[in-house]
PDB file of C-alpha atoms and ligand atoms in Angstrom:
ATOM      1  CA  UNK N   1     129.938  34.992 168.035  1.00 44.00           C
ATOM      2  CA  UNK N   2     130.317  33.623 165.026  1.00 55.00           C
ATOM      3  CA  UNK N   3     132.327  36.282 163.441  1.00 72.00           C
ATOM      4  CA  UNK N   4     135.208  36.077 166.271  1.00 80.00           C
ATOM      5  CA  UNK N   5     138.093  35.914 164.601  1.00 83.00           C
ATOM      6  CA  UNK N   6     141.366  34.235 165.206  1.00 83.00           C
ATOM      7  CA  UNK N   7     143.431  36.545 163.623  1.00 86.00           C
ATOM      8  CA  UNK N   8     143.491  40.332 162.278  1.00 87.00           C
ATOM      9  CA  UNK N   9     145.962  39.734 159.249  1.00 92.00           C
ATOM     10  CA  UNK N  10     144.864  36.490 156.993  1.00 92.00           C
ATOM     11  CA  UNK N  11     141.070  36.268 159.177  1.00 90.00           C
ATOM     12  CA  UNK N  12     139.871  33.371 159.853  1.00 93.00           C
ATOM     13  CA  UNK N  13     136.256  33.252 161.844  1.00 92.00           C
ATOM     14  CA  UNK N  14     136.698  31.378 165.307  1.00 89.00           C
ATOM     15  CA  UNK N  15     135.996  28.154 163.663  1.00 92.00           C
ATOM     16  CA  UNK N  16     138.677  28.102 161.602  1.00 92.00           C
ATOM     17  CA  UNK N  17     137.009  28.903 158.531  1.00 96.00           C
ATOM     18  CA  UNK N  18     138.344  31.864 156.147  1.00 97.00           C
ATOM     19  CA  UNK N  19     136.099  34.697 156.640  1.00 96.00           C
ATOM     20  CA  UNK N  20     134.548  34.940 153.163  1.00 97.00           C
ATOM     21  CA  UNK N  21     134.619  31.643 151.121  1.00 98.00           C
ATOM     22  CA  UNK N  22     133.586  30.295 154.220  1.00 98.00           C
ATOM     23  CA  UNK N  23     136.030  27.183 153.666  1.00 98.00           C
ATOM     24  CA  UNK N  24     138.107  24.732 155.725  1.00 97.00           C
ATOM     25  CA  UNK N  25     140.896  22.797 155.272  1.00 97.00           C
ATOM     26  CA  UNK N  26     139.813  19.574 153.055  1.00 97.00           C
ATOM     27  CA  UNK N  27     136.798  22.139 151.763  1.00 98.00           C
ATOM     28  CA  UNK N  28     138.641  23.142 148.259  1.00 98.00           C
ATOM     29  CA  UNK N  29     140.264  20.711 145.692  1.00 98.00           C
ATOM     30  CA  UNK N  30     143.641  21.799 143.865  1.00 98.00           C
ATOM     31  CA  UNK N  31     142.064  21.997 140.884  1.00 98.00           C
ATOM     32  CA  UNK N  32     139.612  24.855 140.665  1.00 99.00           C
ATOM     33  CA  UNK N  33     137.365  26.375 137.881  1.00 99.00           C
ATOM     34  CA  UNK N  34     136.341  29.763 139.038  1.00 99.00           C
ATOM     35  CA  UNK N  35     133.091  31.163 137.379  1.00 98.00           C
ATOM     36  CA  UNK N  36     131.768  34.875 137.841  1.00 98.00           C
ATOM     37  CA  UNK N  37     127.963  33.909 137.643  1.00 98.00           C
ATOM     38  CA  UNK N  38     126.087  32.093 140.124  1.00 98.00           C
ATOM     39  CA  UNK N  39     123.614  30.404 137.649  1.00 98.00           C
ATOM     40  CA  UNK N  40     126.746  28.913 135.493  1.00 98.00           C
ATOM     41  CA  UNK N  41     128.222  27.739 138.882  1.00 98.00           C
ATOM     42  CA  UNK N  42     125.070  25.826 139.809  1.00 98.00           C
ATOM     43  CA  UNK N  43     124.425  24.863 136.115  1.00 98.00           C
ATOM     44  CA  UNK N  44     128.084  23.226 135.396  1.00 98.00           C
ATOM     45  CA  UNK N  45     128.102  21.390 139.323  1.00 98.00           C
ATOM     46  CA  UNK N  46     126.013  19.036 137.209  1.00 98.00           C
ATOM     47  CA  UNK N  47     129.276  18.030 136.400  1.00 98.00           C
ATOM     48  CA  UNK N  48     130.569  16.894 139.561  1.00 98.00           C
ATOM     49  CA  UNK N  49     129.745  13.968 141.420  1.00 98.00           C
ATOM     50  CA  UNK N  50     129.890  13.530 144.986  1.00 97.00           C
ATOM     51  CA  UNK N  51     128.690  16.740 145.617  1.00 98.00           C
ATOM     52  CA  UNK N  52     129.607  19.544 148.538  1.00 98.00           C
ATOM     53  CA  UNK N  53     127.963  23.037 148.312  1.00 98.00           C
ATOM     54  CA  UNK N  54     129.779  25.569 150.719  1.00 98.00           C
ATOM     55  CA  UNK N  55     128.025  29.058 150.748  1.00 98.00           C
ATOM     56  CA  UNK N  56     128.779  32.129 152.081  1.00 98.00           C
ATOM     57  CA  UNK N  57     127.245  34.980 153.082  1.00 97.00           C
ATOM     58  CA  UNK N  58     129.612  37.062 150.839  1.00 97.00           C
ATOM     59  CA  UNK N  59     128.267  35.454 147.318  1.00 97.00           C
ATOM     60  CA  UNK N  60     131.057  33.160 146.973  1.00 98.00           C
ATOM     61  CA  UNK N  61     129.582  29.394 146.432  1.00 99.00           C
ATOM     62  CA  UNK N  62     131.925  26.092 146.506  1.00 99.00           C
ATOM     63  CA  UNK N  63     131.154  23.160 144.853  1.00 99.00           C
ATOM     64  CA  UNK N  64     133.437  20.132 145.980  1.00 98.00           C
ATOM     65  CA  UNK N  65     133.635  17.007 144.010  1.00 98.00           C
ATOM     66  CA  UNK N  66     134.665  14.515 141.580  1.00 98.00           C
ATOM     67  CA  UNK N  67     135.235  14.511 138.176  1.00 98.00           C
ATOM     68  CA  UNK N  68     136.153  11.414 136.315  1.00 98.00           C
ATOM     69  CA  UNK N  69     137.052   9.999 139.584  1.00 98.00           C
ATOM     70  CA  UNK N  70     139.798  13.324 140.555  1.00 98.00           C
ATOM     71  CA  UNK N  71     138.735  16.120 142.678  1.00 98.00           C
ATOM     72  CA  UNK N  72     138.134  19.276 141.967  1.00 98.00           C
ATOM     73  CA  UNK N  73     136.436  22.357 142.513  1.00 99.00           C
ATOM     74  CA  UNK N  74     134.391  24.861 140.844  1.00 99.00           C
ATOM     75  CA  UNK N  75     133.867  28.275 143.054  1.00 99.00           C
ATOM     76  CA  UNK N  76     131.505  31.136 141.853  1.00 99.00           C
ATOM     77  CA  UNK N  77     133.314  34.204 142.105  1.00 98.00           C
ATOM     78  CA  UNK N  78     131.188  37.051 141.410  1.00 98.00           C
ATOM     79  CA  UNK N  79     132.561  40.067 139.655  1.00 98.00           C
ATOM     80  CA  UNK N  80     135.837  42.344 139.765  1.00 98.00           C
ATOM     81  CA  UNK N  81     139.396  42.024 140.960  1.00 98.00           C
ATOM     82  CA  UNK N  82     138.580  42.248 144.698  1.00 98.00           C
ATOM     83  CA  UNK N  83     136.385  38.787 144.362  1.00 98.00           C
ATOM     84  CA  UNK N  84     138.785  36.792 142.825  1.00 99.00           C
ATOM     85  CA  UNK N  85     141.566  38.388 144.754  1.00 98.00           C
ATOM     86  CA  UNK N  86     139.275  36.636 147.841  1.00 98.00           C
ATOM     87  CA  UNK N  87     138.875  33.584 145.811  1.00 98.00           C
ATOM     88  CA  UNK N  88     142.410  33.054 145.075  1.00 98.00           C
ATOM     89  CA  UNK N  89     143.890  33.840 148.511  1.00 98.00           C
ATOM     90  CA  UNK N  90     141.338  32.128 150.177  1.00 98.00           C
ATOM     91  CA  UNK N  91     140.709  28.902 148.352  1.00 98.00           C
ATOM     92  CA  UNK N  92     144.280  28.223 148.403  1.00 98.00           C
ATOM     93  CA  UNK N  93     145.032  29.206 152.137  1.00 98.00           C
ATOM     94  CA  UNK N  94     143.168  26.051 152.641  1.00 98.00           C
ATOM     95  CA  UNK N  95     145.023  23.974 149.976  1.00 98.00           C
ATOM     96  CA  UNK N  96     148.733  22.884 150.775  1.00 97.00           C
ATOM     97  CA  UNK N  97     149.564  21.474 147.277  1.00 97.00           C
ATOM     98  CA  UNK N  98     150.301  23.088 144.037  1.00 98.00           C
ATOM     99  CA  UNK N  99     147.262  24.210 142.550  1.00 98.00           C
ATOM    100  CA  UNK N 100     145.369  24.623 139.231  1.00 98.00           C
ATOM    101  CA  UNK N 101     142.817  27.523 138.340  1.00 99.00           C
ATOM    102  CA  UNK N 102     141.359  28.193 135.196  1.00 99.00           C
ATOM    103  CA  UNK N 103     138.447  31.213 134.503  1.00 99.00           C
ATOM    104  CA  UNK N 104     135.963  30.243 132.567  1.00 99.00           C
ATOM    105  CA  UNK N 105     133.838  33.979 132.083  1.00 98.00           C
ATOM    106  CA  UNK N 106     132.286  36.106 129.546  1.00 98.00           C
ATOM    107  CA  UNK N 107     133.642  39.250 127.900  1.00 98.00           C
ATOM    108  CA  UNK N 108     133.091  41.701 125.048  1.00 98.00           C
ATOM    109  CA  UNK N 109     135.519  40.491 122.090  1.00 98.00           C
ATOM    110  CA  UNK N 110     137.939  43.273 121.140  1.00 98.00           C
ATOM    111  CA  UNK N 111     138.695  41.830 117.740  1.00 97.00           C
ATOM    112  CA  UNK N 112     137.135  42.762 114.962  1.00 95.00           C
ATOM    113  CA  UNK N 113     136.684  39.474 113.194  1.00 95.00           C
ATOM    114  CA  UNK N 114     136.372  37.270 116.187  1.00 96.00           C
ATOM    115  CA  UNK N 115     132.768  35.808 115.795  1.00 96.00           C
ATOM    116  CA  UNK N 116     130.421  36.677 118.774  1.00 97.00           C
ATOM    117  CA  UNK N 117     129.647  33.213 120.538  1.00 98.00           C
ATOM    118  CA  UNK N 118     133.522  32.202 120.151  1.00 98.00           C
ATOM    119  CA  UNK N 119     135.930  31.099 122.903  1.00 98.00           C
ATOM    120  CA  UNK N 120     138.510  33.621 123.948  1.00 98.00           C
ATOM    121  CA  UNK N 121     141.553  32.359 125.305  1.00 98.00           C
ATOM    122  CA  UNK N 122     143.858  34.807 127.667  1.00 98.00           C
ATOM    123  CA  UNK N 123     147.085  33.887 126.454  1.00 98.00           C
ATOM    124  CA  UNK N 124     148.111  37.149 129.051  1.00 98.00           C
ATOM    125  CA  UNK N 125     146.346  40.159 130.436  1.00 99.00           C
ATOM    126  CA  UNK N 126     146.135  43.870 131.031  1.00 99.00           C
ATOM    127  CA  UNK N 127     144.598  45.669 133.549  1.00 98.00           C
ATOM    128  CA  UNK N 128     142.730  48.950 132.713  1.00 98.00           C
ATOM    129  CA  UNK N 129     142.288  51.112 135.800  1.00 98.00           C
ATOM    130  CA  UNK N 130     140.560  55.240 136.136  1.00 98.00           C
ATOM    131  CA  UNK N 131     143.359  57.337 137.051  1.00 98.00           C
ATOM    132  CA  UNK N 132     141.394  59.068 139.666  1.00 97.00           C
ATOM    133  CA  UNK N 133     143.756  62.097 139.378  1.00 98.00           C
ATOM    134  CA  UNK N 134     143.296  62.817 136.270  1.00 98.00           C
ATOM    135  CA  UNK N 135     143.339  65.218 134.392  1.00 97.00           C
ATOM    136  CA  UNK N 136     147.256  65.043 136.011  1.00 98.00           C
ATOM    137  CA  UNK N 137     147.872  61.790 133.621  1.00 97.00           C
ATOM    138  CA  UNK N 138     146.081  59.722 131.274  1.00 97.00           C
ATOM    139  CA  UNK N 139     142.350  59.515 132.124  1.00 98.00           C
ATOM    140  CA  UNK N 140     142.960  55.215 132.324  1.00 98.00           C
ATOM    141  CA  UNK N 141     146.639  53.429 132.708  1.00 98.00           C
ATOM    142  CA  UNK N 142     146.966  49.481 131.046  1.00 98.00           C
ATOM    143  CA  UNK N 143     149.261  48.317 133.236  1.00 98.00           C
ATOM    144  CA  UNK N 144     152.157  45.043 131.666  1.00 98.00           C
ATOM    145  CA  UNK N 145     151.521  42.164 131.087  1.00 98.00           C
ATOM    146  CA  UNK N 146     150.708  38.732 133.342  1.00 98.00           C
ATOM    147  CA  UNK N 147     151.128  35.465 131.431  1.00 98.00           C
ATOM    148  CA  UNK N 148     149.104  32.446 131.503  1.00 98.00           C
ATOM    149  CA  UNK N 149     150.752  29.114 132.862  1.00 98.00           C
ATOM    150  CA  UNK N 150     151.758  28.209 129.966  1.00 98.00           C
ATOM    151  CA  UNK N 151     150.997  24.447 129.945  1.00 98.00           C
ATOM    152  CA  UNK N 152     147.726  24.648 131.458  1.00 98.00           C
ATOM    153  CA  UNK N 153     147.181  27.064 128.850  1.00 98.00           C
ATOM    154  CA  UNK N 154     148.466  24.617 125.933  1.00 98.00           C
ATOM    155  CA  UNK N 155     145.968  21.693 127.590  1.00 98.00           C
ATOM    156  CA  UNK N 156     143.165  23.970 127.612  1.00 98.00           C
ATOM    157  CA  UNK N 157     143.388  25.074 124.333  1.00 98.00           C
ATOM    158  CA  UNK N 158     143.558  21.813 122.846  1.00 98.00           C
ATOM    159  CA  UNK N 159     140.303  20.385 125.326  1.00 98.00           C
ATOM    160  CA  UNK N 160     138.923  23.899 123.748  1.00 98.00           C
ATOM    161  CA  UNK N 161     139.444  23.280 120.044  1.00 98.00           C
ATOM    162  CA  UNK N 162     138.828  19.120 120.366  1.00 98.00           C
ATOM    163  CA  UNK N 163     134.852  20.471 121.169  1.00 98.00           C
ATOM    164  CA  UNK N 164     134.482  23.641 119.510  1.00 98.00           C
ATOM    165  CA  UNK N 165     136.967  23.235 116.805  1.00 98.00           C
ATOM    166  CA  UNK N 166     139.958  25.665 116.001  1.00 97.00           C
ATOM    167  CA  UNK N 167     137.578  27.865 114.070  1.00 97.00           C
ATOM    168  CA  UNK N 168     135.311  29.119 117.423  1.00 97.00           C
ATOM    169  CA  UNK N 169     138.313  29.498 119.519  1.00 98.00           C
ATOM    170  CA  UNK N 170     140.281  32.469 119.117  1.00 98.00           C
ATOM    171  CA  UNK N 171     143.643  33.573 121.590  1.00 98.00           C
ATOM    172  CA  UNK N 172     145.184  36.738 122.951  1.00 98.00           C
ATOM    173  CA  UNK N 173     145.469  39.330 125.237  1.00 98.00           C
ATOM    174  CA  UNK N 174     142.733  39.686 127.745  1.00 98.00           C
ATOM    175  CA  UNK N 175     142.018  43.265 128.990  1.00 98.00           C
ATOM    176  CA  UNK N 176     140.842  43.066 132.581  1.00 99.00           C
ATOM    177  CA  UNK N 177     139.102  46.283 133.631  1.00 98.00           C
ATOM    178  CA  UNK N 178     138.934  48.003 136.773  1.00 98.00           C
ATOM    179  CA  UNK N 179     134.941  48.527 136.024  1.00 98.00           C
ATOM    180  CA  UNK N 180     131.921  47.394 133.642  1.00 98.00           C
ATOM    181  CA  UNK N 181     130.954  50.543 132.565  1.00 98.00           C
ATOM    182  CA  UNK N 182     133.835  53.571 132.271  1.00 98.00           C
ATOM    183  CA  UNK N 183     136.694  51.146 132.224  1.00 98.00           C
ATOM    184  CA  UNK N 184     135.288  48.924 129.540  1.00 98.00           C
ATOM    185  CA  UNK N 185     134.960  52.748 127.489  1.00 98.00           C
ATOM    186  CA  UNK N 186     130.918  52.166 127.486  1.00 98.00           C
ATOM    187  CA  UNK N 187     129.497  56.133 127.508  1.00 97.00           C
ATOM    188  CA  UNK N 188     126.797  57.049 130.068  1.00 97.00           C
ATOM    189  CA  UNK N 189     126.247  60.627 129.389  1.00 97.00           C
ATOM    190  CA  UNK N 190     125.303  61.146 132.838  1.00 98.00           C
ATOM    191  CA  UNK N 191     128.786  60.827 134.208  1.00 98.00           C
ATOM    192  CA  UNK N 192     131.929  62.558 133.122  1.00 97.00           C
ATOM    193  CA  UNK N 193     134.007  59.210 132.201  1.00 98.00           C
ATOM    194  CA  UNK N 194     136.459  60.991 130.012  1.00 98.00           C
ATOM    195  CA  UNK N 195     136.686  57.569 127.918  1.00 98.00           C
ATOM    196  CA  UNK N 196     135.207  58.776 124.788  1.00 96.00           C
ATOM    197  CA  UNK N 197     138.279  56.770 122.745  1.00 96.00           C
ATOM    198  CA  UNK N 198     138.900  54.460 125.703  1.00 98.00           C
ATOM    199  CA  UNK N 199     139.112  51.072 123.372  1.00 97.00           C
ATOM    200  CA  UNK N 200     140.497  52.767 120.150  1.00 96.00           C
ATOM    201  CA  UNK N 201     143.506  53.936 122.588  1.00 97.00           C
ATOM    202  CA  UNK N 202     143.445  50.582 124.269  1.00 97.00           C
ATOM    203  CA  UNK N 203     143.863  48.752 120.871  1.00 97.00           C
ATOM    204  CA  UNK N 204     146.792  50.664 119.649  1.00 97.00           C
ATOM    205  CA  UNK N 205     148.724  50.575 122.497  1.00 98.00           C
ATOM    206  CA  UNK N 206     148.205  46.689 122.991  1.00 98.00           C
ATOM    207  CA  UNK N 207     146.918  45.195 119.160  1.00 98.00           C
ATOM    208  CA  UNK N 208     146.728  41.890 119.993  1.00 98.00           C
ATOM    209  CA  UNK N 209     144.069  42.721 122.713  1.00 98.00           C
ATOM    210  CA  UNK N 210     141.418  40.042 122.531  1.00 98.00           C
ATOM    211  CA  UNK N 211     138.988  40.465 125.025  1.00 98.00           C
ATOM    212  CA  UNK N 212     137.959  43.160 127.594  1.00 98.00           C
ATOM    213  CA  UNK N 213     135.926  41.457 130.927  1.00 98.00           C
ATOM    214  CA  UNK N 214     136.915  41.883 134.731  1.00 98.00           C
ATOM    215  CA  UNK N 215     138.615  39.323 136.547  1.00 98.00           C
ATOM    216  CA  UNK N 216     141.434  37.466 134.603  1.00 99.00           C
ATOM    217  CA  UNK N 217     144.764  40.048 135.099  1.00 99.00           C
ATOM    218  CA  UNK N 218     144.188  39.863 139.163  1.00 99.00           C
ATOM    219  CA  UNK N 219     144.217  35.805 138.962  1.00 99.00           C
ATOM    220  CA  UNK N 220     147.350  35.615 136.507  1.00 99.00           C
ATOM    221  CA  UNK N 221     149.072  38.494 138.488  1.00 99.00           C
ATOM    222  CA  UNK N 222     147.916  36.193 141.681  1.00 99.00           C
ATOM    223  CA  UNK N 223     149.395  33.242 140.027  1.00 98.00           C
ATOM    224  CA  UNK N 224     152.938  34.871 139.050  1.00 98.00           C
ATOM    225  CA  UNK N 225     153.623  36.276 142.487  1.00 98.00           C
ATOM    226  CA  UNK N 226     152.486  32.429 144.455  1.00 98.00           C
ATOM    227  CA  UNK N 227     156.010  31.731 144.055  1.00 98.00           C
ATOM    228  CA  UNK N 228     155.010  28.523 141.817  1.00 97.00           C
ATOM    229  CA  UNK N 229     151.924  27.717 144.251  1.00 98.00           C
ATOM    230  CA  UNK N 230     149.345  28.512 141.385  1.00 98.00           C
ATOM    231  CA  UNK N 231     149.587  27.507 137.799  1.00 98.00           C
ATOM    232  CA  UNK N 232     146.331  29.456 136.338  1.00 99.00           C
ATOM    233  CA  UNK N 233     144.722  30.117 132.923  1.00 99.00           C
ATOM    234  CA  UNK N 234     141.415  31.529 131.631  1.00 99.00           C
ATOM    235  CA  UNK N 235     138.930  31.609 128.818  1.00 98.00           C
ATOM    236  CA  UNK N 236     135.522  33.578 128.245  1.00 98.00           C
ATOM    237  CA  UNK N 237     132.714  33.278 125.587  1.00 98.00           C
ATOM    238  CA  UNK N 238     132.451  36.584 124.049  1.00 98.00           C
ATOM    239  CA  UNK N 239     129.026  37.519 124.210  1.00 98.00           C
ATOM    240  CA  UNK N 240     129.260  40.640 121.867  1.00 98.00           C
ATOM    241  CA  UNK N 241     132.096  42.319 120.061  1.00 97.00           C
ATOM    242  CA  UNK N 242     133.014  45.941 121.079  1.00 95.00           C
ATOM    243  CA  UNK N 243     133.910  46.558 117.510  1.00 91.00           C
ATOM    244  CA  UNK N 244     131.104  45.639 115.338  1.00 93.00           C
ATOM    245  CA  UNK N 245     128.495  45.647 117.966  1.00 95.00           C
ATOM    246  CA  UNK N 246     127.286  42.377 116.741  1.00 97.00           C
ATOM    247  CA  UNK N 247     125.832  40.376 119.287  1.00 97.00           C
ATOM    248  CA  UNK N 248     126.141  36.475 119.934  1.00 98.00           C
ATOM    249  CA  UNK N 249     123.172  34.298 120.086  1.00 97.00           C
ATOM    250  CA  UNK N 250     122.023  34.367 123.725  1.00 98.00           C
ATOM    251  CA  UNK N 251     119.479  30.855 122.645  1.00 98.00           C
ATOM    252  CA  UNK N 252     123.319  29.016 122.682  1.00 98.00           C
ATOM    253  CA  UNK N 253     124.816  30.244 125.739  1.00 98.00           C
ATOM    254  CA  UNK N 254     124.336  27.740 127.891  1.00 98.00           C
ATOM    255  CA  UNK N 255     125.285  25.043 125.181  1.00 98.00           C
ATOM    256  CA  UNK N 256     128.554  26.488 125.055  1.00 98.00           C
ATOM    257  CA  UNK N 257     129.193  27.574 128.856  1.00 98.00           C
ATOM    258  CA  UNK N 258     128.874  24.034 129.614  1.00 98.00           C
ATOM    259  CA  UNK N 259     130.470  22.740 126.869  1.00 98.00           C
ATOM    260  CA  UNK N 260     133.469  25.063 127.817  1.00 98.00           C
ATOM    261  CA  UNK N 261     133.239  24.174 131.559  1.00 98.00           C
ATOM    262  CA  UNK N 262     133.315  20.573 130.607  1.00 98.00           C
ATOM    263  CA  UNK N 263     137.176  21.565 128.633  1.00 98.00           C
ATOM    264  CA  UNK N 264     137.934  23.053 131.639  1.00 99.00           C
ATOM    265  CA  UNK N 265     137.471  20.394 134.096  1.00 98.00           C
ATOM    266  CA  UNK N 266     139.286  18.082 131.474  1.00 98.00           C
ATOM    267  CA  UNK N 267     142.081  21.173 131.266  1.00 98.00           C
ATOM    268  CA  UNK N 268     142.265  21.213 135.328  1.00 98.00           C
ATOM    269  CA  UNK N 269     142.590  16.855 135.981  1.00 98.00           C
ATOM    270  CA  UNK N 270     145.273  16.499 133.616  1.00 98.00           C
ATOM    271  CA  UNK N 271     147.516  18.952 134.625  1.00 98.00           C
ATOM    272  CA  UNK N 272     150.022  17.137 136.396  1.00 97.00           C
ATOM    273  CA  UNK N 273     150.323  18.698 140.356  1.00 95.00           C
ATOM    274  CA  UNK N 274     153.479  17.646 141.956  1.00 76.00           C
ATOM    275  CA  UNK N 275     152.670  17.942 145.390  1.00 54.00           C
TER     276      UNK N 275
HETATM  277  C1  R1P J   1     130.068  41.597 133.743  1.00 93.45           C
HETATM  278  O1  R1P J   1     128.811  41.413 133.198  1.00 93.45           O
HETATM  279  C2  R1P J   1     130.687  40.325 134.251  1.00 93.45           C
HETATM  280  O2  R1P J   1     130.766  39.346 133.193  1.00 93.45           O
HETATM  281  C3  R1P J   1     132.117  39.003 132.909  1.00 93.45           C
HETATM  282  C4  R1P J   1     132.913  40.161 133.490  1.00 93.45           C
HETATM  283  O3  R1P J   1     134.250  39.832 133.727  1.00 93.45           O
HETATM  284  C5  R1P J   1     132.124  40.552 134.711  1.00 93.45           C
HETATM  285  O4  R1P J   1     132.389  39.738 135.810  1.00 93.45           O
HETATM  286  O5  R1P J   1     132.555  37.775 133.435  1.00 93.45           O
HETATM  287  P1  R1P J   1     131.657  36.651 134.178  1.00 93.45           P
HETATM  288  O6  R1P J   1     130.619  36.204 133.169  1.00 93.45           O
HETATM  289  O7  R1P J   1     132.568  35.555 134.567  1.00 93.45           O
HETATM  290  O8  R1P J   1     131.037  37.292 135.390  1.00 93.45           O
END
């Protein structure tokens, strides 16, 4: 019964509630950090006081609260366009302000002198899809560019670089892939990926690509067609680079997720929201 819904083309369950998030009016603050993992979610709620946890049987999680006394809300997205395209559409069908979203995720660093461990900021993104036709066409497409808000970006990048200092935080075009494994140009010889030269290609025909991770392009494409509803951003920690192969140290992660969650809760409540 509880899956009745109310209607067949933006679904909400019989209750009212969206049919994935799981949320309500009054259930998601305007200013939202989405995070891919659960465990960061739950780690960097910490944050928040006055606490409300919405799950969902679909993965997403909402934490509800305050944060130096202004609401916000961090949501655990999970992983790939189709998530966040849930997360975005949902979260703010039940918002009627103007609304702030910033990514805070992890990604391989694309390049070659960014440090593994540093902050990546998406200054705009790509998005890397399989041609499924191919060989009629390029095996993988980068689509144009999205742009980052770009005063939310300016206030995060200063919260960014007053913690980690200029040095550890790096900007530039995020690559958003349609998948972790072919689309990101990793080899499996078991499959016939045809992306032998995948980020070489990828690199020439964008070189200021920074970063290669899942999610970012569909919120800043999400963002530029709300018709000025959503002002959005996004950063990741690169946990390796794709050039050198060097990897960060994985003993500092969560020293710098929450760190970087903590800019981007300070990003999100002073962006002024005209309602
Ligand atoms: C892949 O391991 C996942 O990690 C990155 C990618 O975008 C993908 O979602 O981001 P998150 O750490 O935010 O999940």
């Amino acid at each position: 019964m509880s899956k009745a819904l109310l209607d067949a083309n933006f679904p909400r369950l019989i209750d009212g509630k969206t049919m994935h998030l799981n949320v309500l009016e009054g259930d998601v603050n305007p200013r939202i950090l989405s995070v891919g993992d659960a465990g960061r979610g739950e780690r960097i709620s910490s944050y928040l006081e006055n606490l409300q946890i919405i799950n969902s049987t679909r993965g997403f999680i909402t934490y509800s609260g305050t944060f130096e006394g202004v609401p916000v809300s961090i949501i655990v997205t999970g992983m790939g366009i189709p998530m966040m395209d849930f997360v975005v559409r949902e979260a703010t069908s039940v918002i009627s302000s103007k609304v702030a979203m910033i990514r805070l995720g992890t990604c391989g660093a694309l390049k070659p002198n960014t440090k593994p461990g540093s902050i990546i900021l998406a200054s705009s993104s790509r998005f890397i899809s399989q041609n499924y036709s191919y060989p009629v066409g390029p095996a993988y497409n980068l689509s144009s560019k999205v742009h980052s808000d770009p005063d939310l970006f300016t206030i995060f990048k200063n919260q960014l670089i007053s913690i980690f200092g200029s040095e550890n935080v790096d900007e530039g075009v995020d690559l958003t892939c349609e998948t972790f494994y072919s689309a990101q140009g990793r080899k499996d010889p078991r499959f016939d990926d045809c992306n032998e030269n995948l980020i070489e290609n990828m690199v020439v025909e964008e070189p200021e690509a920074a970063a290669m991770e899942m999610e970012t392009f569909k919120l800043l494409h999400l963002a530029s067609t709300s018709k000025g509803k959503i002002a959005a951003t996004a950063c990741m920690i690169g946990l390796l680079n794709r050039h050198t192969q060097e990897l960060m140290d994985f003993s500092k992660l969560h020293d710098i997720e929450r760190d970087a969650a903590r800019a981007a809760l300070m990003a999100l409540i002073r962006y002024p929201l005209d309602n």
